[in-house]
Short mmCIF file of C-alpha atoms in Angstrom, two decimals:
data_model
loop_
_atom_site.label_atom_id
_atom_site.label_comp_id
_atom_site.label_asym_id
_atom_site.label_seq_id
_atom_site.Cartn_x
_atom_site.Cartn_y
_atom_site.Cartn_z
CA ARG A 186 56.31 101.99 105.38
CA ASP A 187 58.92 100.05 105.47
CA ALA A 188 58.16 95.96 104.85
CA ALA A 189 61.15 94.33 106.55
CA SER A 190 60.75 96.50 109.36
CA GLY A 191 57.48 97.49 109.51
CA LYS A 192 57.83 101.11 110.61
CA TYR A 193 56.40 104.13 109.20
CA SER A 194 58.61 107.12 107.78
CA ALA A 195 57.20 110.57 107.10
CA LYS A 196 57.87 113.44 104.40
CA PRO A 197 56.55 116.84 106.21
CA THR A 198 53.97 118.60 103.45
CA GLN A 199 52.75 121.57 103.88
CA VAL A 200 48.54 121.66 102.48
CA HIS A 201 46.86 125.03 101.93
CA TYR A 202 42.89 124.09 102.61
CA LYS A 203 40.45 127.15 102.03
CA PHE A 204 36.96 126.89 103.55
CA ARG A 205 34.20 129.42 103.12
CA THR A 206 30.82 129.94 103.97
CA LYS A 207 28.47 132.17 102.65
CA THR A 208 28.12 135.41 105.08
CA ASN A 209 23.81 135.88 104.40
CA VAL A 210 22.53 132.58 105.84
CA GLY A 211 19.06 132.95 104.09
CA ARG A 212 15.63 131.62 104.69
CA VAL A 213 16.61 127.93 105.86
CA GLY A 214 13.59 125.00 106.23
CA LEU A 215 13.79 121.83 107.59
CA MET A 216 11.46 119.10 106.30
CA MET A 217 11.25 115.69 108.69
CA VAL A 218 10.72 112.35 107.25
CA GLY A 219 8.67 111.26 110.20
CA TRP A 220 7.41 114.90 111.69
CA GLY A 221 4.47 113.13 113.55
CA GLY A 222 7.16 111.08 115.92
CA ASN A 223 8.41 111.66 119.05
CA ASN A 224 11.34 113.64 117.69
CA GLY A 225 9.74 115.78 115.30
CA SER A 226 6.51 116.95 117.44
CA THR A 227 8.73 117.25 120.32
CA VAL A 228 11.55 119.51 118.94
CA THR A 229 8.71 120.95 116.76
CA ALA A 230 6.46 122.07 119.67
CA SER A 231 10.70 123.21 121.69
CA ILE A 232 11.03 125.51 118.82
CA LEU A 233 7.73 127.38 119.06
CA ALA A 234 8.16 128.00 122.72
CA ASN A 235 11.71 129.69 122.54
CA LYS A 236 10.10 131.61 119.30
CA LYS A 237 7.71 132.92 121.24
CA GLY A 238 9.26 132.77 124.80
CA ILE A 239 5.98 130.25 126.03
CA SER A 240 7.03 129.07 130.06
CA TRP A 241 5.18 126.47 131.75
CA GLU A 242 4.55 125.70 135.18
CA THR A 243 6.03 122.45 136.88
CA ARG A 244 6.18 121.54 140.54
CA LYS A 245 9.58 123.28 141.08
CA GLY A 246 8.12 126.62 139.74
CA THR A 247 8.20 128.69 136.45
CA GLN A 248 10.23 126.58 133.77
CA GLU A 249 11.34 128.88 130.26
CA PRO A 250 11.81 127.42 127.41
CA ASN A 251 16.28 126.76 126.29
CA TYR A 252 18.33 125.17 123.58
CA PHE A 253 20.66 123.30 126.18
CA GLY A 254 22.19 120.29 124.40
CA SER A 255 21.91 122.01 121.72
CA LEU A 256 25.71 121.55 120.20
CA MET A 257 24.62 125.12 117.87
CA MET A 258 23.47 127.42 120.95
CA ALA A 259 24.48 125.92 123.83
CA SER A 260 28.27 125.86 123.83
CA THR A 261 31.83 128.05 123.29
CA VAL A 262 34.80 127.69 121.32
CA LYS A 263 38.27 128.77 122.67
CA LEU A 264 38.77 132.02 120.45
CA GLY A 265 42.67 132.33 121.56
CA VAL A 266 43.41 134.20 124.34
CA ASP A 267 43.39 138.08 125.03
CA GLU A 268 46.18 140.37 126.26
CA GLN A 269 46.06 139.25 129.51
CA LEU A 270 46.72 135.60 128.45
CA LYS A 271 43.13 134.20 129.30
CA ASP A 272 41.58 132.16 127.26
CA VAL A 273 38.30 133.96 125.51
CA TYR A 274 35.32 131.55 124.91
CA VAL A 275 32.63 132.79 122.52
CA PRO A 276 29.45 131.19 121.37
CA PHE A 277 29.65 128.54 118.59
CA ASN A 278 27.25 130.46 116.21
CA GLU A 279 28.92 133.43 116.16
CA VAL A 280 32.57 131.72 114.90
CA VAL A 281 30.21 131.66 111.63
CA PRO A 282 26.74 132.92 110.08
CA MET A 283 24.25 130.09 111.61
CA ALA A 284 20.04 130.12 110.84
CA HIS A 285 18.49 130.11 114.25
CA PRO A 286 16.21 127.66 115.25
CA ASN A 287 13.63 130.39 115.65
CA ASP A 288 13.75 131.58 112.31
CA ILE A 289 13.73 127.98 110.46
CA VAL A 290 10.78 126.61 108.76
CA ILE A 291 9.16 123.15 109.55
CA GLY A 292 7.43 121.00 107.49
CA GLY A 293 7.69 116.87 106.77
CA TRP A 294 6.12 114.51 105.46
CA ASP A 295 4.63 111.30 107.93
CA ILE A 296 2.96 108.16 107.53
CA ASN A 297 0.40 108.92 110.10
CA SER A 298 -2.17 111.59 109.45
CA LYS A 299 -2.39 112.75 113.08
CA ASN A 300 -1.87 117.08 113.15
CA ILE A 301 1.62 117.45 115.47
CA GLY A 302 -0.68 118.79 118.71
CA ASP A 303 -1.88 115.28 118.50
CA ALA A 304 1.41 114.23 117.58
CA MET A 305 2.98 116.31 120.79
CA ARG A 306 0.24 114.63 123.34
CA ARG A 307 0.58 111.36 121.46
CA ALA A 308 4.28 110.72 122.06
CA GLN A 309 4.44 112.24 126.10
CA VAL A 310 7.57 114.09 125.86
CA LEU A 311 6.63 117.30 126.77
CA PRO A 312 5.31 118.12 130.00
CA VAL A 313 1.63 118.85 130.09
CA ASP A 314 1.39 122.49 131.00
CA LEU A 315 3.32 123.25 127.38
CA GLN A 316 1.14 120.77 125.64
CA ARG A 317 -1.65 122.94 126.13
CA ARG A 318 0.41 126.15 125.53
CA VAL A 319 1.81 124.83 121.57
CA TYR A 320 -1.27 122.34 120.79
CA ASP A 321 -3.05 125.29 119.61
CA GLU A 322 -1.03 126.25 116.85
CA LEU A 323 0.50 122.97 116.17
CA ALA A 324 -2.23 121.25 115.16
CA GLU A 325 -2.86 123.75 112.68
CA LEU A 326 0.74 121.61 111.50
CA LYS A 327 -0.08 118.35 109.04
CA PRO A 328 2.28 116.39 107.73
CA LEU A 329 2.50 115.65 103.96
CA PRO A 330 2.08 112.12 102.84
CA SER A 331 4.73 109.66 103.19
CA VAL A 332 6.75 106.74 101.82
CA TYR A 333 5.79 103.48 103.37
CA TYR A 334 6.98 99.16 102.62
CA PRO A 335 5.82 97.78 105.34
CA ASP A 336 9.00 95.14 104.59
CA PHE A 337 11.86 97.93 106.34
CA ILE A 338 10.73 98.66 109.16
CA ALA A 339 8.05 96.20 111.63
CA ALA A 340 5.26 94.99 111.15
CA ASN A 341 4.18 96.35 114.34
CA GLN A 342 4.01 100.28 112.63
CA GLU A 343 0.88 99.40 110.29
CA GLU A 344 -1.47 100.51 112.29
CA ARG A 345 -0.29 104.14 111.37
CA ALA A 346 0.30 104.61 107.96
CA ASP A 347 -2.92 106.38 106.44
CA ASN A 348 -1.29 109.14 104.99
CA LEU A 349 0.70 107.35 101.93
CA ILE A 350 1.86 108.25 98.83
CA GLY A 351 0.45 105.05 96.16
CA GLY A 352 2.77 104.85 92.78
CA THR A 353 5.22 103.21 91.88
CA LYS A 354 9.08 103.94 93.04
CA GLN A 355 9.88 106.58 90.68
CA GLU A 356 6.49 108.53 90.50
CA GLN A 357 6.81 109.01 94.77
CA LEU A 358 9.93 110.11 93.66
CA ASP A 359 8.84 112.28 91.49
CA HIS A 360 6.39 113.54 94.02
CA LEU A 361 9.10 113.60 96.81
CA ARG A 362 10.93 116.27 94.74
CA LYS A 363 7.99 118.07 93.91
CA ASP A 364 7.20 118.57 97.60
CA ILE A 365 10.40 119.77 98.84
CA ARG A 366 10.28 122.23 95.51
CA ASP A 367 6.70 123.73 96.87
CA PHE A 368 7.33 123.71 100.19
CA LYS A 369 10.76 126.12 99.39
CA GLN A 370 8.58 128.43 96.84
CA ALA A 371 5.34 128.61 99.07
CA ASN A 372 7.67 129.62 101.66
CA GLY A 373 10.02 131.51 100.29
CA LEU A 374 13.52 129.89 101.28
CA ASP A 375 16.78 130.07 100.59
CA ARG A 376 17.15 126.30 101.02
CA VAL A 377 15.77 123.13 102.71
CA ILE A 378 17.59 121.31 104.59
CA VAL A 379 15.75 117.14 104.87
CA MET A 380 15.68 114.79 107.49
CA TRP A 381 15.72 111.49 108.55
CA THR A 382 13.93 110.79 111.79
CA ALA A 383 10.96 108.91 111.21
CA ASN A 384 11.44 104.40 112.02
CA THR A 385 14.45 102.62 112.28
CA GLU A 386 14.66 100.59 109.03
CA ARG A 387 15.98 97.22 108.27
CA TYR A 388 19.69 97.13 106.21
CA ALA A 389 18.66 97.32 102.82
CA ASP A 390 21.07 94.59 100.43
CA VAL A 391 24.53 96.77 98.66
CA ALA A 392 24.92 94.68 94.95
CA VAL A 393 26.76 95.55 92.08
CA GLY A 394 24.25 96.46 89.89
CA LEU A 395 21.41 97.56 92.51
CA ASN A 396 22.95 100.08 94.20
CA ASP A 397 26.21 100.34 93.42
CA THR A 398 26.63 103.60 91.21
CA ALA A 399 24.65 106.14 91.25
CA ASP A 400 23.36 105.15 87.72
CA ASN A 401 22.29 101.93 88.85
CA LEU A 402 20.44 103.59 91.97
CA LEU A 403 18.21 105.42 89.83
CA GLN A 404 17.82 102.80 87.72
CA SER A 405 16.24 100.90 90.28
CA ILE A 406 14.37 103.00 91.12
CA ALA A 407 12.44 103.05 87.94
CA ASN A 408 12.35 99.64 87.97
CA GLY A 409 10.58 99.72 91.22
CA HIS A 410 13.54 97.49 93.37
CA SER A 411 12.62 95.49 96.44
CA GLU A 412 15.86 96.64 98.16
CA VAL A 413 15.15 100.51 97.21
CA SER A 414 14.68 101.72 100.94
CA PRO A 415 12.00 104.59 102.11
CA SER A 416 15.23 106.88 103.47
CA THR A 417 16.99 105.85 100.49
CA LEU A 418 14.26 107.23 97.98
CA PHE A 419 14.61 110.31 100.68
CA ALA A 420 17.71 110.45 100.54
CA VAL A 421 17.67 111.01 96.43
CA ALA A 422 15.06 112.82 95.86
CA SER A 423 17.24 115.30 98.61
CA ILE A 424 20.43 115.44 96.34
CA LEU A 425 18.42 116.23 92.86
CA GLU A 426 16.47 118.89 94.31
CA GLY A 427 19.86 120.18 95.91
CA ALA A 428 19.54 120.02 99.55
CA PRO A 429 21.00 118.10 102.28
CA PHE A 430 20.06 115.53 103.71
CA ILE A 431 20.50 114.20 107.60
CA ASN A 432 19.86 110.42 108.03
CA GLY A 433 19.16 110.22 111.90
CA SER A 434 18.42 106.24 112.13
CA PRO A 435 20.98 103.72 112.08
CA GLN A 436 19.83 101.81 108.63
CA ASN A 437 22.64 102.02 106.03
CA THR A 438 20.56 104.99 103.73
CA LEU A 439 23.91 105.93 102.36
CA VAL A 440 24.51 103.41 100.09
CA PRO A 441 27.36 103.73 97.90
CA GLY A 442 24.77 105.01 95.30
CA VAL A 443 23.85 107.61 96.99
CA ILE A 444 27.32 108.62 98.42
CA GLU A 445 28.02 108.64 94.39
CA LEU A 446 24.71 110.73 93.52
CA ALA A 447 25.48 113.45 96.10
CA GLU A 448 29.14 113.90 94.68
CA ARG A 449 27.84 113.90 91.57
CA GLU A 450 25.08 116.47 92.26
CA HIS A 451 27.85 118.64 95.06
CA THR A 452 24.40 118.04 97.90
CA PHE A 453 25.58 117.60 101.60
CA VAL A 454 24.78 113.79 102.97
CA GLY A 455 25.13 112.82 105.81
CA GLY A 456 24.10 110.75 109.49
CA ASP A 457 23.70 107.35 110.77
CA ASP A 458 21.66 107.88 114.22
CA PHE A 459 21.63 110.23 116.31
CA LYS A 460 23.62 108.56 118.95
CA SER A 461 22.06 111.32 121.72
CA GLY A 462 22.26 108.78 123.97
CA GLN A 463 24.13 105.13 125.13
CA THR A 464 25.52 105.55 121.61
CA LYS A 465 26.92 108.32 122.06
CA ILE A 466 28.61 107.88 125.55
CA LYS A 467 29.92 104.10 124.10
CA SER A 468 31.84 106.64 121.40
CA VAL A 469 32.85 109.11 123.94
CA LEU A 470 33.95 106.68 126.79
CA ALA A 471 35.54 103.71 124.58
CA GLU A 472 38.18 106.67 123.21
CA PHE A 473 39.34 107.17 126.23
CA LEU A 474 39.91 104.05 127.34
CA VAL A 475 41.39 102.84 124.45
CA ASN A 476 43.08 106.35 123.99
CA ALA A 477 44.71 106.22 127.22
CA GLY A 478 46.17 103.02 127.04
CA ILE A 479 43.42 101.14 128.73
CA LYS A 480 42.24 97.71 126.83
CA PRO A 481 37.93 96.94 127.09
CA LEU A 482 37.45 93.92 127.21
CA ALA A 483 33.72 92.46 127.67
CA ILE A 484 31.04 95.84 127.06
CA THR A 485 28.10 95.03 128.18
CA SER A 486 24.95 97.55 126.89
CA TYR A 487 21.16 96.93 128.35
CA ASN A 488 18.44 98.81 127.42
CA HIS A 489 13.79 99.41 127.54
CA LEU A 490 12.34 102.22 126.39
CA GLY A 491 8.78 102.20 126.04
CA ASN A 492 8.05 105.06 122.99
CA ASN A 493 7.72 104.01 119.18
CA ASP A 494 10.84 103.58 118.78
CA GLY A 495 10.61 101.15 121.23
CA CYS A 496 8.08 99.53 119.42
CA ASN A 497 9.98 99.34 116.42
CA LEU A 498 12.91 98.27 117.52
CA SER A 499 11.41 95.06 118.76
CA ALA A 500 11.75 93.52 115.27
CA PRO A 501 14.22 91.50 115.05
CA ALA A 502 16.17 92.92 111.66
CA GLN A 503 14.93 96.80 112.55
CA PHE A 504 16.66 96.26 116.03
CA ARG A 505 20.46 94.88 114.02
CA SER A 506 20.23 97.77 112.01
CA LYS A 507 20.61 99.34 116.13
CA GLU A 508 23.37 96.75 116.87
CA ILE A 509 24.99 97.81 114.55
CA SER A 510 25.29 101.45 115.06
CA LYS A 511 26.87 100.97 118.58
CA SER A 512 29.06 98.11 117.81
CA SER A 513 30.04 100.06 115.45
CA VAL A 514 31.37 102.93 117.80
CA VAL A 515 33.57 99.89 119.77
CA ASP A 516 34.98 98.53 116.24
CA ASP A 517 36.76 101.99 114.91
CA MET A 518 38.20 102.20 118.74
CA VAL A 519 39.63 99.01 118.26
CA GLY A 520 40.94 98.96 115.22
CA ALA A 521 43.13 102.57 116.11
CA ASN A 522 44.99 100.73 118.71
CA HIS A 523 46.83 97.80 117.81
CA LEU A 524 49.51 97.72 121.15
CA LEU A 525 45.86 96.95 123.11
CA TYR A 526 44.95 94.36 120.92
CA LYS A 527 46.45 91.90 118.58
CA LYS A 528 45.10 91.32 115.26
CA GLY A 529 41.73 89.72 115.11
CA GLU A 530 41.20 90.53 118.72
CA HIS A 531 37.83 92.08 119.52
CA PRO A 532 36.55 92.92 123.79
CA ASP A 533 33.14 90.91 124.16
CA HIS A 534 29.94 93.54 123.07
CA THR A 535 26.57 92.77 124.12
CA ILE A 536 23.29 94.68 123.10
CA VAL A 537 20.18 94.11 124.70
CA ILE A 538 16.98 96.31 123.77
CA LYS A 539 13.72 95.71 125.65
CA TYR A 540 9.75 96.80 124.47
CA VAL A 541 8.31 98.09 128.08
CA PRO A 542 5.61 100.68 127.62
CA SER A 543 4.67 101.30 130.43
CA VAL A 544 8.15 103.19 130.36
CA GLY A 545 7.23 105.98 127.38
CA ASP A 546 9.41 107.81 126.26
CA SER A 547 11.76 107.78 129.72
CA LYS A 548 13.89 105.21 128.27
CA ARG A 549 16.51 103.04 130.11
CA ALA A 550 19.61 102.79 129.67
CA MET A 551 22.63 100.81 131.73
CA ASP A 552 26.63 99.47 130.99
CA GLU A 553 29.44 98.12 131.98
CA TYR A 554 32.64 98.46 131.04
CA VAL A 555 35.35 95.85 132.00
CA SER A 556 38.86 96.58 130.71
CA GLU A 557 42.68 95.36 131.35
CA ILE A 558 45.27 98.07 132.97
CA PHE A 559 48.41 98.00 134.33
CA MET A 560 50.17 94.52 135.32
CA GLY A 561 46.79 92.19 134.40
CA GLY A 562 44.60 93.88 137.10
CA LEU A 563 40.90 95.22 136.49
CA ASN A 564 38.60 97.67 136.27
CA THR A 565 34.88 98.35 136.42
CA ILE A 566 33.14 100.96 135.37
CA SER A 567 28.61 101.00 135.59
CA LEU A 568 26.49 103.53 133.97
CA TYR A 569 22.80 104.33 134.38
CA ASN A 570 21.56 106.69 131.73
CA THR A 571 17.94 108.23 131.53
#
């Protein structure tokens, strides 16, 4: 970059990347943190229905199980063109060897002791007839005791916490590592993946000497430091056992010390929210608008939901974690276009989440995007998503 003109000069370079994947997928296990929650119980029931071909009755007739909404199972990739120059698409799961969901062994932890069948009924997500058909098998599945620090999730979750690991944080870490090893050995698995699908936590402090390096983080765990969150403890346990860790909630689980430890142990970690609803739409739409040279001036997002996630998010600290996650997708796009946004300029961005118990798991999301277009014109896009 030339300091005087501010222009960049590019020098052509050639870099060769080599990607390697194992051709033998092996036997894979998935351990979910928060297995008895809405996500965990629904995924487990749905995989069981797909694996055994369990259909159920609806008002419109018989419904067969499927994996719609799965990037791996229900999407395709353009492979190229054939001899007639027609596009050729193949299932995403056939590009490289992948584990089929039906073959994955499922287990996990939860702070509540309900079996997965009762947890599924409590979640009220799946149709009643499907619940009835899978209940007996799910009732045999029980979550392992989990880690509960009241300071990190909303106080309204305390009544659920009856299935806990005791001891110091170091003892809890050792317990979780043993759980992963035992699960792997008991099921003859080649690999275990750990996924956080539990409640959103408040943000943990990040500080020098606390969790800024791998060694400092491990020492903080040994010392029982109060700012080591449950999700970070699970991430560390996974890394030390060579198990990839996926964070499905918007808290800052992957503090610098976790990242450094993962690099040191050559273990994959990733994720800062599943972003499957309003946040995902926002990331796609904000990118589209800014890349099209359209300038969002105001983004207003409203949500209400009645499940346990909504109950937890009704607490200010947990809501703040979600607010940061939703805001970050807009921040990234604003920073990518200095032609639309001057330094320090940012669209108005308002986020509201309300807990409405009667709505249950059927979340409502409403968004309004007001953008500046050609010659000072305004464009408004309104969305309703349920």
